[in-house]
Coordinates of C-alpha atoms in Angstrom, one line a residue:
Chain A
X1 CA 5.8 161.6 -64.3
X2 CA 8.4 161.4 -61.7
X3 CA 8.8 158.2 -59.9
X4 CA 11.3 158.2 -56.6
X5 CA 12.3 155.6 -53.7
X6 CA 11.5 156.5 -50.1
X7 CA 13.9 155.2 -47.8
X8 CA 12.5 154.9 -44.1
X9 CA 15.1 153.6 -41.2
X10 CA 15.2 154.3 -36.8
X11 CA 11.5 153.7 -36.2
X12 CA 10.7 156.3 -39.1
X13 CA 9.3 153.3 -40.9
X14 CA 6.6 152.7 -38.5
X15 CA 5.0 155.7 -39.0
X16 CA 4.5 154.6 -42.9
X17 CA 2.9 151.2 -43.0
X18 CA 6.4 149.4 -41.7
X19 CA 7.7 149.6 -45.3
X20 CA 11.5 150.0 -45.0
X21 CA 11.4 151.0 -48.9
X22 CA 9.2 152.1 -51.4
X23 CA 8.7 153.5 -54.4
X24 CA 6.5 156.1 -55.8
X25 CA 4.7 158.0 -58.3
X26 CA 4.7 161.5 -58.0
X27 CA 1.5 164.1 -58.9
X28 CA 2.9 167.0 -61.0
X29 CA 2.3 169.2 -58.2
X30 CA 5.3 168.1 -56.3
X31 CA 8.5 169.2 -57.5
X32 CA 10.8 169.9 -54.6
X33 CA 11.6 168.5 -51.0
X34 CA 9.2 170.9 -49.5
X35 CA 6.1 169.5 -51.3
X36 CA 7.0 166.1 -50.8
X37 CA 7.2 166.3 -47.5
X38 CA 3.8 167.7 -47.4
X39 CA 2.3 165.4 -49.7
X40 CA 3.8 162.7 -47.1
X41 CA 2.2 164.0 -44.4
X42 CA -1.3 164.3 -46.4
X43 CA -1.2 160.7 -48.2
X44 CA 1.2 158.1 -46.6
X45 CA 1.9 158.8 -42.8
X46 CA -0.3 156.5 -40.9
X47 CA -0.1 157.9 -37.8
X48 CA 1.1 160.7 -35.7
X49 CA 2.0 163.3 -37.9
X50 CA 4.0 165.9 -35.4
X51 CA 6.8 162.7 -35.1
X52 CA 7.6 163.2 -38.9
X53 CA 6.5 167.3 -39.5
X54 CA 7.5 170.6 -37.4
X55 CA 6.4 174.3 -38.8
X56 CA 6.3 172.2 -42.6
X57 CA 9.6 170.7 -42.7
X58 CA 10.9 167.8 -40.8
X59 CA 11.0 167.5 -37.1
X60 CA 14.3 168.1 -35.2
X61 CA 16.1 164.5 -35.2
X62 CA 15.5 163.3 -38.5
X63 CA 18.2 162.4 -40.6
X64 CA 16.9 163.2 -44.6
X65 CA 19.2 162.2 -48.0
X66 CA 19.1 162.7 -50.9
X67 CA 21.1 159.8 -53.0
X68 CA 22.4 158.8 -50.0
X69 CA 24.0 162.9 -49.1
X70 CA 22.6 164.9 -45.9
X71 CA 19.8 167.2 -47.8
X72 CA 21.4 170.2 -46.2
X73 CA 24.2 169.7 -49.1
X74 CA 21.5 169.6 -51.8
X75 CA 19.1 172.8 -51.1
X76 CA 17.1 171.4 -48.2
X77 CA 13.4 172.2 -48.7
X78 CA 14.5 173.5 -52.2
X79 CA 15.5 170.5 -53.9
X80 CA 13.9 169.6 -57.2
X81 CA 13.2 166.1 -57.3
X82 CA 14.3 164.0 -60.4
X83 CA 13.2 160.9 -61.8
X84 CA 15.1 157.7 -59.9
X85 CA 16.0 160.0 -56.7
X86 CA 16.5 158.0 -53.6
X87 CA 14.6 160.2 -50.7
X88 CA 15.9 158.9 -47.7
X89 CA 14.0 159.4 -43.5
X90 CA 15.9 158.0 -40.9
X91 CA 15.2 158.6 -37.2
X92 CA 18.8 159.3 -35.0
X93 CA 18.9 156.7 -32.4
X94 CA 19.6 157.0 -28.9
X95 CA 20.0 153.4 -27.4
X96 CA 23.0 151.5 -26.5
Chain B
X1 CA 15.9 95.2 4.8
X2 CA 14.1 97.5 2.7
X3 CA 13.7 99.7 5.8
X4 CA 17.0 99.9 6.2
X5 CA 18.0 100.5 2.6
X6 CA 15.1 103.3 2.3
X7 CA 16.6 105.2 5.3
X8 CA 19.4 105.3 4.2
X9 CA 18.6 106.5 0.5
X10 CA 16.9 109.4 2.4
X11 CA 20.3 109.6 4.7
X12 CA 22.2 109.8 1.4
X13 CA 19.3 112.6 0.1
X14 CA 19.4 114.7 2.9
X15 CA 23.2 115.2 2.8
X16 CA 23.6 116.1 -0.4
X17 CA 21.2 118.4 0.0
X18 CA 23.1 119.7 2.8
X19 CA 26.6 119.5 1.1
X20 CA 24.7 121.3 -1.7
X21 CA 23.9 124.6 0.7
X22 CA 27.7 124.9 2.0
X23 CA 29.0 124.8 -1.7
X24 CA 26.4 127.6 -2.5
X25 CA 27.5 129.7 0.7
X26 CA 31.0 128.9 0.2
X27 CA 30.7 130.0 -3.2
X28 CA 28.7 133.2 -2.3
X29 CA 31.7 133.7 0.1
X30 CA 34.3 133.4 -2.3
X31 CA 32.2 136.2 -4.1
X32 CA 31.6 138.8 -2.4
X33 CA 35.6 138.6 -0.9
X34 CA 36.8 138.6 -4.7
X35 CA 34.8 141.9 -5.5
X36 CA 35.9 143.4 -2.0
X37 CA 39.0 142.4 -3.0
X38 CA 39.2 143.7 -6.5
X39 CA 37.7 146.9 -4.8
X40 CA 40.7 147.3 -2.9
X41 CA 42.9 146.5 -5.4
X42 CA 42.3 148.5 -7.8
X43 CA 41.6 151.4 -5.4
X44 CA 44.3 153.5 -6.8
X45 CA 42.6 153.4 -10.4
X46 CA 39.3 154.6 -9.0
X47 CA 38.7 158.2 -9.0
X48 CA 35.7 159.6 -7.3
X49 CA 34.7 162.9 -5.0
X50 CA 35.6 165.1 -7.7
X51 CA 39.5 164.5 -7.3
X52 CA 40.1 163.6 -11.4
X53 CA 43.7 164.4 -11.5
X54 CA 46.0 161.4 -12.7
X55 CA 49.4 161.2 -13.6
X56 CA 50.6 161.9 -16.8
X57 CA 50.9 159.2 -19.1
X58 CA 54.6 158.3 -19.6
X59 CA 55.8 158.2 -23.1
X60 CA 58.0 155.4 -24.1
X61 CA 60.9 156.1 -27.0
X62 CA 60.1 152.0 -27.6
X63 CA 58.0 149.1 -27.7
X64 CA 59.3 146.7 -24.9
X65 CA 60.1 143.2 -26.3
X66 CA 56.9 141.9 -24.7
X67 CA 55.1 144.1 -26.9
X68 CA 56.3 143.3 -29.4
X69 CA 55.5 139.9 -29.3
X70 CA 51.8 140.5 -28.0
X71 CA 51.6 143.0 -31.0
X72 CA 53.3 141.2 -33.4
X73 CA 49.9 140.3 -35.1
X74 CA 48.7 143.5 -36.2
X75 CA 52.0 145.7 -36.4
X76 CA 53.2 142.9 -39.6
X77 CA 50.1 145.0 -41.9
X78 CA 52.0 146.9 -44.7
X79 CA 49.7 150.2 -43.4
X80 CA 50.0 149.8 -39.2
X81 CA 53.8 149.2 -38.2
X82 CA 55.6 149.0 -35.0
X83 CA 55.3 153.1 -35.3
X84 CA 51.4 152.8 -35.3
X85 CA 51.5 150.8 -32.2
X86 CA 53.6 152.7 -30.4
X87 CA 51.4 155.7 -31.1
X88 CA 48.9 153.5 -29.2
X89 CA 51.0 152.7 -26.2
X90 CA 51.4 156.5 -26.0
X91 CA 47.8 157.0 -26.1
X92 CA 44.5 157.2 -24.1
X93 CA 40.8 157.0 -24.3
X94 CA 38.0 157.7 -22.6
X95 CA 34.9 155.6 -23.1
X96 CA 32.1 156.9 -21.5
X97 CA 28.9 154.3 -21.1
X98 CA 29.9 150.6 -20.2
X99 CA 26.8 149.5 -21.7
X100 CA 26.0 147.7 -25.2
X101 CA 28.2 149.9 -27.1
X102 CA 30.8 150.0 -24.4
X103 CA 31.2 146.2 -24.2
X104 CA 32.7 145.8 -26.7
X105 CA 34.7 149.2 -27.7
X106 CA 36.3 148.9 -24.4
X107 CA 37.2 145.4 -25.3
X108 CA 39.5 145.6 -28.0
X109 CA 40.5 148.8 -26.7
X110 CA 41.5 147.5 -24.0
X111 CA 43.1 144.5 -26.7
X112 CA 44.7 146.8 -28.6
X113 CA 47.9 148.1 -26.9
X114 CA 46.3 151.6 -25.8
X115 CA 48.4 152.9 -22.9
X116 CA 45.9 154.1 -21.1
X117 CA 41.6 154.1 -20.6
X118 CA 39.0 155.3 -18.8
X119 CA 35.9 154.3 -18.4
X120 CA 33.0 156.9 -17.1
X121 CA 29.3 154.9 -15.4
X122 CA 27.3 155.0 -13.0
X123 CA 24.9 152.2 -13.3
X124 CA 25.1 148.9 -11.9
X125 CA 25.0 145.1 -13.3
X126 CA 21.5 143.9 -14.2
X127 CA 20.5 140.7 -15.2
X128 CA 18.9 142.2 -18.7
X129 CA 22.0 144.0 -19.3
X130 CA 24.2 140.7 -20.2
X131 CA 22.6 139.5 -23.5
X132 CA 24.3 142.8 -25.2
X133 CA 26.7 144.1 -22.2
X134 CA 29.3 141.5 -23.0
X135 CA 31.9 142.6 -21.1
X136 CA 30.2 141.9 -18.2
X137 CA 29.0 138.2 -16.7
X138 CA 26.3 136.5 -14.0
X139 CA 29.0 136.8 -11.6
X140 CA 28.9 140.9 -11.6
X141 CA 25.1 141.4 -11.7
X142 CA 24.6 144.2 -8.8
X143 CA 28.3 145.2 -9.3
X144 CA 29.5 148.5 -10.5
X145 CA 29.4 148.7 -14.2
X146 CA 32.5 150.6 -14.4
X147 CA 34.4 147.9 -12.0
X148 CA 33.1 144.9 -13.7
X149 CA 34.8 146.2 -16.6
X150 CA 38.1 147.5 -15.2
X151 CA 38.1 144.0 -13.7
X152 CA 37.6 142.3 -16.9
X153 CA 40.6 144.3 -18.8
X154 CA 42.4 143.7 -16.1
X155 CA 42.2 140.2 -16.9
X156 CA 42.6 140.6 -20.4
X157 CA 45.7 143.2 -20.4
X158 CA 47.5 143.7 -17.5
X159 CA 49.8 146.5 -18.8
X160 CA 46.8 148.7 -19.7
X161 CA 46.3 152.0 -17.3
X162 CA 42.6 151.3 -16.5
X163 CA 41.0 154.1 -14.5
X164 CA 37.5 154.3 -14.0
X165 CA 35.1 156.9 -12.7
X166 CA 32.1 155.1 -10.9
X167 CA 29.7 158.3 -11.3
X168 CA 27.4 160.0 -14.2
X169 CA 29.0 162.1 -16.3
X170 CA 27.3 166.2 -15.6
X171 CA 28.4 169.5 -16.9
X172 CA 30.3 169.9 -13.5
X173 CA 32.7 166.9 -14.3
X174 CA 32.7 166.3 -17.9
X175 CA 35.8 168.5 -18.5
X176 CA 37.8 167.6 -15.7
X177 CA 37.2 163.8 -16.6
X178 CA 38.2 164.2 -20.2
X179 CA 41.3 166.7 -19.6
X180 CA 43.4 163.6 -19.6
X181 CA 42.8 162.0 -22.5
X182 CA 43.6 162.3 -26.2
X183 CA 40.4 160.4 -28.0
X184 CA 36.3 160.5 -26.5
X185 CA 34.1 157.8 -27.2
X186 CA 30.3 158.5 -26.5
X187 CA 28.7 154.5 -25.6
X188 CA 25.7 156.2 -23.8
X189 CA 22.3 155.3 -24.0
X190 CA 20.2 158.7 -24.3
X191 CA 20.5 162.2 -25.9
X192 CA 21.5 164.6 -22.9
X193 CA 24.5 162.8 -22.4
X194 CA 25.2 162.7 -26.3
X195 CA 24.6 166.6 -26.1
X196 CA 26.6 166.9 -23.0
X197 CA 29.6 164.9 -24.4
X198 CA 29.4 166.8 -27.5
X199 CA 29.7 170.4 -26.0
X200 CA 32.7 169.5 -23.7
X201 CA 34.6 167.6 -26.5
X202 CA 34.2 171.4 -28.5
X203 CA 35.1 173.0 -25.5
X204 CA 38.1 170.6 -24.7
X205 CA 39.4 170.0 -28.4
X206 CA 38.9 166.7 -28.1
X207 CA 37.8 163.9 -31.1
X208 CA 35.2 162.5 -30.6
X209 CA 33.5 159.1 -31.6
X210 CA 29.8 158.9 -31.5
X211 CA 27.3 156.2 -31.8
X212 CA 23.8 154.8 -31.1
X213 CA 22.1 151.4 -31.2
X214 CA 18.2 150.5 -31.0
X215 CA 16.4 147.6 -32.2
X216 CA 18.3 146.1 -34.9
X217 CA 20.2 149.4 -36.1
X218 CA 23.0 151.9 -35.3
X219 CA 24.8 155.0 -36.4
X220 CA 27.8 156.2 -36.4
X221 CA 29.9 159.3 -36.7
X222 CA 33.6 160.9 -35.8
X223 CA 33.1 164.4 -34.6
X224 CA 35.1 167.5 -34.3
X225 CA 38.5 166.2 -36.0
X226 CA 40.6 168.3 -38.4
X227 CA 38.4 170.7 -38.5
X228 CA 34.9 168.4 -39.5
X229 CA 31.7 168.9 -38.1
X230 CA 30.0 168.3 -34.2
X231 CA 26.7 166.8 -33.1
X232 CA 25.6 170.1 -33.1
X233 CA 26.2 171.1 -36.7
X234 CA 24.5 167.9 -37.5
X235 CA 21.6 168.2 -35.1
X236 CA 21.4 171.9 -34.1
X237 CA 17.9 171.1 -32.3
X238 CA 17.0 168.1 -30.2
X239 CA 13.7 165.7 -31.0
X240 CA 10.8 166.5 -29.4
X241 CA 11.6 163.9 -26.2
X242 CA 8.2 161.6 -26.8
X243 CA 10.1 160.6 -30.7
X244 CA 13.1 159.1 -28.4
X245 CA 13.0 155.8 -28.2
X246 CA 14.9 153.6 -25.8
X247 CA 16.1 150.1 -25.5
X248 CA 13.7 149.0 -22.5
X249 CA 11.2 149.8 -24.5
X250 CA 11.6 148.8 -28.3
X251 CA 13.9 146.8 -27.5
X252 CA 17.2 146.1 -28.3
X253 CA 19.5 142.7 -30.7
X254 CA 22.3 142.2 -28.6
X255 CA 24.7 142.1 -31.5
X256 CA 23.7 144.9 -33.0
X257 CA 25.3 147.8 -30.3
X258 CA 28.6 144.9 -30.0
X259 CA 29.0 145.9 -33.8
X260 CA 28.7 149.6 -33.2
X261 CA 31.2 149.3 -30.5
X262 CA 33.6 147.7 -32.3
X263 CA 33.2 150.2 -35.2
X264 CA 34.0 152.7 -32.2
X265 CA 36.9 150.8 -31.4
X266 CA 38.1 150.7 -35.0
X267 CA 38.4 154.5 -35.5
X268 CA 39.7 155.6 -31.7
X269 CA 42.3 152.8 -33.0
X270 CA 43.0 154.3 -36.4
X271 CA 43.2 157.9 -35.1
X272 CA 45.5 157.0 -31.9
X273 CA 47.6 155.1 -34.3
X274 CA 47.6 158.6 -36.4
X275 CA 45.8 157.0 -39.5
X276 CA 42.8 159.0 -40.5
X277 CA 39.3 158.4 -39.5
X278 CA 37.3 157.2 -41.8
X279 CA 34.0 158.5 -40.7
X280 CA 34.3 162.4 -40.1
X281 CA 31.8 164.3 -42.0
X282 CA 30.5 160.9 -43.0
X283 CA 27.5 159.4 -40.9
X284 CA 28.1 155.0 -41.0
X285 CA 23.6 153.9 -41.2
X286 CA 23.9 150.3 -40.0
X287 CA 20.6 148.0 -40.5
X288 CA 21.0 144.8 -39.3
X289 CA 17.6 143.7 -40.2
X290 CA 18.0 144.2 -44.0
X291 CA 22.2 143.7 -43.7
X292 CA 22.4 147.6 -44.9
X293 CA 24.9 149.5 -44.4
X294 CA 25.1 153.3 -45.5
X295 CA 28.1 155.4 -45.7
X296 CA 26.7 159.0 -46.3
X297 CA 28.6 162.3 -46.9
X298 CA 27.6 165.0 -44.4
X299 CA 27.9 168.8 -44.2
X300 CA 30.5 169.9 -43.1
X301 CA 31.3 172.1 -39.7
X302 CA 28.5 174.8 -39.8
X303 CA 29.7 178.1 -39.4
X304 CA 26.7 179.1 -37.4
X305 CA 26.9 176.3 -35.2
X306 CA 26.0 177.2 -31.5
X307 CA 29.4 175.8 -30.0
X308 CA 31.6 175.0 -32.5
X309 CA 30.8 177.9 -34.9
X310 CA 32.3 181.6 -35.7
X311 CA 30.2 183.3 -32.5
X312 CA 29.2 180.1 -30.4
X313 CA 26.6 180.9 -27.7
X314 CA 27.2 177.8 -25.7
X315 CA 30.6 178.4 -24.3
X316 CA 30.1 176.8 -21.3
X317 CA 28.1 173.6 -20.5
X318 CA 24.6 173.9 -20.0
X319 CA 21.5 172.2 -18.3
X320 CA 21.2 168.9 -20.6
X321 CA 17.9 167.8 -19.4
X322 CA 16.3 171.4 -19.8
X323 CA 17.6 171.9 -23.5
X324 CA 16.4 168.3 -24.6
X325 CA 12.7 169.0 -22.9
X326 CA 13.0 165.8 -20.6
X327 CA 12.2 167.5 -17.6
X328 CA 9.1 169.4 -19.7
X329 CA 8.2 165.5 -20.4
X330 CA 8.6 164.1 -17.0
X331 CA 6.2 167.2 -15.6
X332 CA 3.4 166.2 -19.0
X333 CA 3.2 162.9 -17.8
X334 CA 2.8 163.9 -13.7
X335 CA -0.3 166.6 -15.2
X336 CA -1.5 163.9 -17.2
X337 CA -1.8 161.0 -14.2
X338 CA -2.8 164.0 -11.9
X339 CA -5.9 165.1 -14.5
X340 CA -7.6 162.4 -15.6
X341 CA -7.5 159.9 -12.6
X342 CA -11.7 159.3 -12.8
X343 CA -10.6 157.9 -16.1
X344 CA -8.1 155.6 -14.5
X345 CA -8.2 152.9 -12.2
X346 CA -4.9 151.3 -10.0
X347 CA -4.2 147.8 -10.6
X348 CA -5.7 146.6 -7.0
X349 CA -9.0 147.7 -8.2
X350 CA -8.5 145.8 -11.7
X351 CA -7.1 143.1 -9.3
X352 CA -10.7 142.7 -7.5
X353 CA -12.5 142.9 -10.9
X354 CA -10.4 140.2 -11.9
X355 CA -10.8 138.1 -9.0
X356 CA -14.6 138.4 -8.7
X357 CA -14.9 137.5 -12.2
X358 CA -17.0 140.8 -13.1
X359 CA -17.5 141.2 -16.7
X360 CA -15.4 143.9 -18.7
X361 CA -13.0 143.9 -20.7
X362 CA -9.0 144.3 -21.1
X363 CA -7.3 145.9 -23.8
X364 CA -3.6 145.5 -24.0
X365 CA -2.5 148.5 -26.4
X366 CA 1.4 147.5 -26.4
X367 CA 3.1 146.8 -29.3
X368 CA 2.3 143.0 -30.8
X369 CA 6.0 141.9 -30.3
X370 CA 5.5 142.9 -26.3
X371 CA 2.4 141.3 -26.0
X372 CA 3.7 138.0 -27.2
X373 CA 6.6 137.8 -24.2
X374 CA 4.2 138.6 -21.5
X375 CA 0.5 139.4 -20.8
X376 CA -2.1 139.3 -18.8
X377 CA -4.4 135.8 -19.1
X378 CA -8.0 137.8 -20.4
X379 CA -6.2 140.3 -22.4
X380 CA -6.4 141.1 -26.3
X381 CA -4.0 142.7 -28.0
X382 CA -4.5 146.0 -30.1
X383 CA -1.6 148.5 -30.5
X384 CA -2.4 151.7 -29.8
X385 CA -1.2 152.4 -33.4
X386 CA -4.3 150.1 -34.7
X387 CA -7.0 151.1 -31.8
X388 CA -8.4 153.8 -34.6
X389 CA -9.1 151.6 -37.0
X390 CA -10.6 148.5 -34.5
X391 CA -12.8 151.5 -32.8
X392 CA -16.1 149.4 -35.0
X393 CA -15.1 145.9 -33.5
X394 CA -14.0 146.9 -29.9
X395 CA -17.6 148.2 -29.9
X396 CA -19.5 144.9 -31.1
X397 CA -16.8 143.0 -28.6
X398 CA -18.5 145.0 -25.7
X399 CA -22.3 144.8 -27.5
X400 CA -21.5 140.8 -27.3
X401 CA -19.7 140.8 -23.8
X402 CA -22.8 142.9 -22.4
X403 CA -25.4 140.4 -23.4
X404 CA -23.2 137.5 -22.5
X405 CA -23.3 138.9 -19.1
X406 CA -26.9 140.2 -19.5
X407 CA -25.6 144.0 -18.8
X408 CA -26.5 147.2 -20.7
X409 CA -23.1 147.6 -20.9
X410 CA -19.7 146.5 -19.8
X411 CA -16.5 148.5 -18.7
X412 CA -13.5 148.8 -21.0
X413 CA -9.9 148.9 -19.7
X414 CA -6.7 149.6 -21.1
X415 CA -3.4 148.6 -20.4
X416 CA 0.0 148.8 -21.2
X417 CA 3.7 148.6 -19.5
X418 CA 4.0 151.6 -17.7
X419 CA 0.5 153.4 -18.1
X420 CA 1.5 156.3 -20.3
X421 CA 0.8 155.0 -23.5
X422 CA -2.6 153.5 -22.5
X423 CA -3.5 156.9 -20.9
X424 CA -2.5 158.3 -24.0
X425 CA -4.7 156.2 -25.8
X426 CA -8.2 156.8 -23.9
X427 CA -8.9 159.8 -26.2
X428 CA -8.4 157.7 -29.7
X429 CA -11.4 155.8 -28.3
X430 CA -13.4 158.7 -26.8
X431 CA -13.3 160.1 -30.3
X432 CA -14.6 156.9 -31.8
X433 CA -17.7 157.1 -28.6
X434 CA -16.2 154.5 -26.3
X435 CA -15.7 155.1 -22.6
X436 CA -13.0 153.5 -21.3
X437 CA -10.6 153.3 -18.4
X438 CA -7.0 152.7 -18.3
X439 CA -4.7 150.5 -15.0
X440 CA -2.4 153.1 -12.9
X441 CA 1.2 152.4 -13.3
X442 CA 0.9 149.4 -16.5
X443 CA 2.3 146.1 -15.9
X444 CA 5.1 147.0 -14.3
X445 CA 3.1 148.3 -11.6
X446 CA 1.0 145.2 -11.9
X447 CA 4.3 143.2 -10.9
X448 CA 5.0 145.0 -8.0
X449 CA 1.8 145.3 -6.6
X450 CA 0.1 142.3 -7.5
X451 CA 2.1 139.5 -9.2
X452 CA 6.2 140.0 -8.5
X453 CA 6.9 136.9 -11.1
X454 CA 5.2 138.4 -13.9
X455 CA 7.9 138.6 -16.2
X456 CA 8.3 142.5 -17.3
X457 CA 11.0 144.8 -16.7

């Protein structure tokens, strides 16, 4: 079974219970970015699904790692996830 | 006797009352001449009605002795020598926002031996600004953000060019403003002008430094130098404008932007002095909350990038608010108020309900944090957020308020600071069977109308 951290930072961690970090157990059904994301939206988002999902990826203005690396780097949507990965959502700010 | 010594303790009281009111107009005085001075003064460094042209900045061959002196400090570092800092009298930058970030970039840029800055706002002194807006004081509230602050590094650094531009930066200006200058810092507070900024430092080949505060966490990140990525290739698409928070509403620590600033400050330092950035293609994740910071690698410039990529289609600056949906959100919110106003009642009415004591009941649905600084005496608090899953006992609350007040049924009313969210949140309950009502305008409309020393801004 393949166990991960989600990261949540820039108001992304209100939509999932407040927790900043967690970590989780994955079904064997979820392999790659794209089905994690989905599996988000289904079991952990609390509220408001279209501030964390667009057309099944993330919505514009969401930063997303992987092991601390802009997902874009490491396949995007196509990323198969390994034990220990560090999945990380973080809102861009615009305050100052 | 006593007579005598009691009139004259009120003799005593009365004047110093008086001499109390002359110090207090003298002061007010001295004041307003000081900024109508300062105005004048500085007249020459003020550029407005779209005349931006300035003189060139004049390159010294040396450091005077004086500078040398005030520099000494940080030209004795084995990796920043008298050569560094005379890159930096030979420089200048353009900071545009003299807000949170601002403060404090402008600051030790001003500090640091810079030849020449510009600052770029168009917003005024207000009394919630000063807990982050450092740079500014009690004395400047209703003053001219971008004076307060050329007044201030006047102050500081007497021998630093300080121009300032007292209007918003707009896809008229923006290029003329930063032709000038060699570095662009973006201290603004909201994501047109981050957009806007980002286009013309693409179009005008200059580096720019980018950053953001809210709550207790920022990010940073050095854009279009040697060849490195924009904002754009980063964030090709806005968010959708109702995932935009800002600091009036969730709030702001005032330290938190002063550290963003001064990371600003840092790398428009670094790259003047012609050391190299430490933050292109990298994004800096601050979280002051957990004490977190992230460095993480980004990609890199995107060839199909829509301004900075092989065929851009932006080669010109566009309309900011249209391509970041603001003015789509402004006109959702008008329909919304428009539609629904039998579900929605202004805060006179709730006012009169209030006053004649008439059962009902008032649900605040603003965040918990909000609640706690300032409410309304009969209110209860439940976010909007939780209203879903208290649908079961906001209907016994009403069951038991209906028989306390021997009624079939009592009204429910919702509130919050500005009456979106609590608009927003009438169909959560209708979907759970509960009527309810929500006050035109929020709070805020509630201190103008009603109570002016309720304490919401």
């Amino acid at each position: 079974m393949v166990k991960i951290t989600l990261a949540f930072g820039g108001g992304m961690e209100i939509l999932f219970n407040n927790t900043k970090e967690r970590e989780i157990e994955l079904p064997d059904n979820v392999v790659n970015m794209k089905d994690l994301i989905a599996y988000m939206k289904d079991n952990l988002l609390q509220e408001r699904p279209e501030l964390f999902v667009l057309n099944d990826t993330v919505r514009p203005g969401i930063i997303v790692l992987i092991n601390n690396c802009d997902w874009e780097i490491e396949g995007n949507l196509e990323y198969q996830l390994e034990n220990g990965d560090e999945i990380t959502f973080i809102s861009t700010l615009h305050g100052g | 006797m006593s007579n005598e010594l009691n009139n004259l303790l009120e003799e005593n009281k009365n004047l110093k009352r008086k001499i109390r009111e002359l110090e207090e107009q003298l002061n007010n005085q001295t004041v307003a001449q000081k900024i109508k001075k300062e105005e004048k003064v500085s007249n020459k460094y003020v550029l407005e009605n779209s005349n931006y042209d300035i003189p060139e900045l004049v390159k010294k061959e040396e450091l005077s002795n004086d500078e040398k002196i005030r520099y000494s400090r940080q030209m004795l570092m084995r990796n920043f020598d008298a050569d560094c800092q005379l890159k930096l009298a030979n420089s200048s930058v353009l900071i545009v926002g003299a807000g949170g970030l601002g403060s404090t970039a402008i600051l030790y840029l001003g500090s640091a031996g810079f030849g020449r800055i510009g600052i770029v706002d168009d917003d005024v002194v207000e009394g919630t600004n000063l807990h982050r807006q450092v740079i500014h004081d009690e004395t400047k509230i209703g003053m001219s953000k971008a004076l307060s602050a050329q007044e201030t590094i006047k102050r500081l650094n007497s021998k630093c060019e300080c121009y300032v531009y007292k209007e918003l930066l707009t896809r008229e200006n923006a290029i003329s403003i930063m032709k000038p200058y060699d570095i662009v810092i973006d201290a603004t507070d909201n994501v047109c002008a981050t957009y806007l900024i980002n286009d013309a430092c693409v179009l005008s080949k200059k580096v720019l430094i980018q950053a953001s505060a809210l709550r207790m966490e920022g990010q940073l990140s050095v854009f279009n130098y040697k060849n490195g990525p924009c904002y754009r290739c980063l964030n090709p698409v806005p968010p959708p404008a109702e995932a935009i928070g800002k600091c009036n509403v969730n709030g702001v620590l005032g330290v938190v932007p002063g550290i963003m600033g001064c990371f600003q400050a840092l790398e428009a330092i670094k790259i003047a002095a012609g050391l190299e950035a430490s933050y292109s293609q990298k994004l800096l994740i601050f979280d002051g909350e957990i004490g977190k910071i992230r460095i993480v690698k980004t990609r890199p410039k995107q060839e199909n990038c829509s301004v900075c990529g092989k065929n851009p289609t932006v080669t010109s600056l566009i309309d900011y608010e249209d391509f970041c949906h603001m003015k789509k959100c402004e006109i959702k919110t008008d329909i919304t108020s428009n539609n629904s106003n039998n579900n929605r009642i202004t805060c006179e009415e709730y006012n009169d309900i209030m006053k004649a004591n008439k059962p009902h009941i008032l649900i605040d649905v603003r965040p918990n944090e909000a609640f706690k600084m300032s409410s309304l005496p009969n209110a209860i608090n439940i976010p909007k957020l939780e209203l879903a899953n208290n649908a079961e006992k906001i209907k016994e609350l009403m069951k038991k308020k209906a028989e306390e007040a021997n009624e079939k049924k009592v009204p429910l009313y919702l509130l919050c600071r500005s009456g979106v969210t609590s608009t927003n949140s009438i169909p959560i309950l209708k979907e759970h069977g509960i009527d309810c009502k929500d006050i035109i305008g929020g709070l805020l409309e509630w201190k103008a109308k009603i109570d002016p020393n309720f304490p919401i801004v």
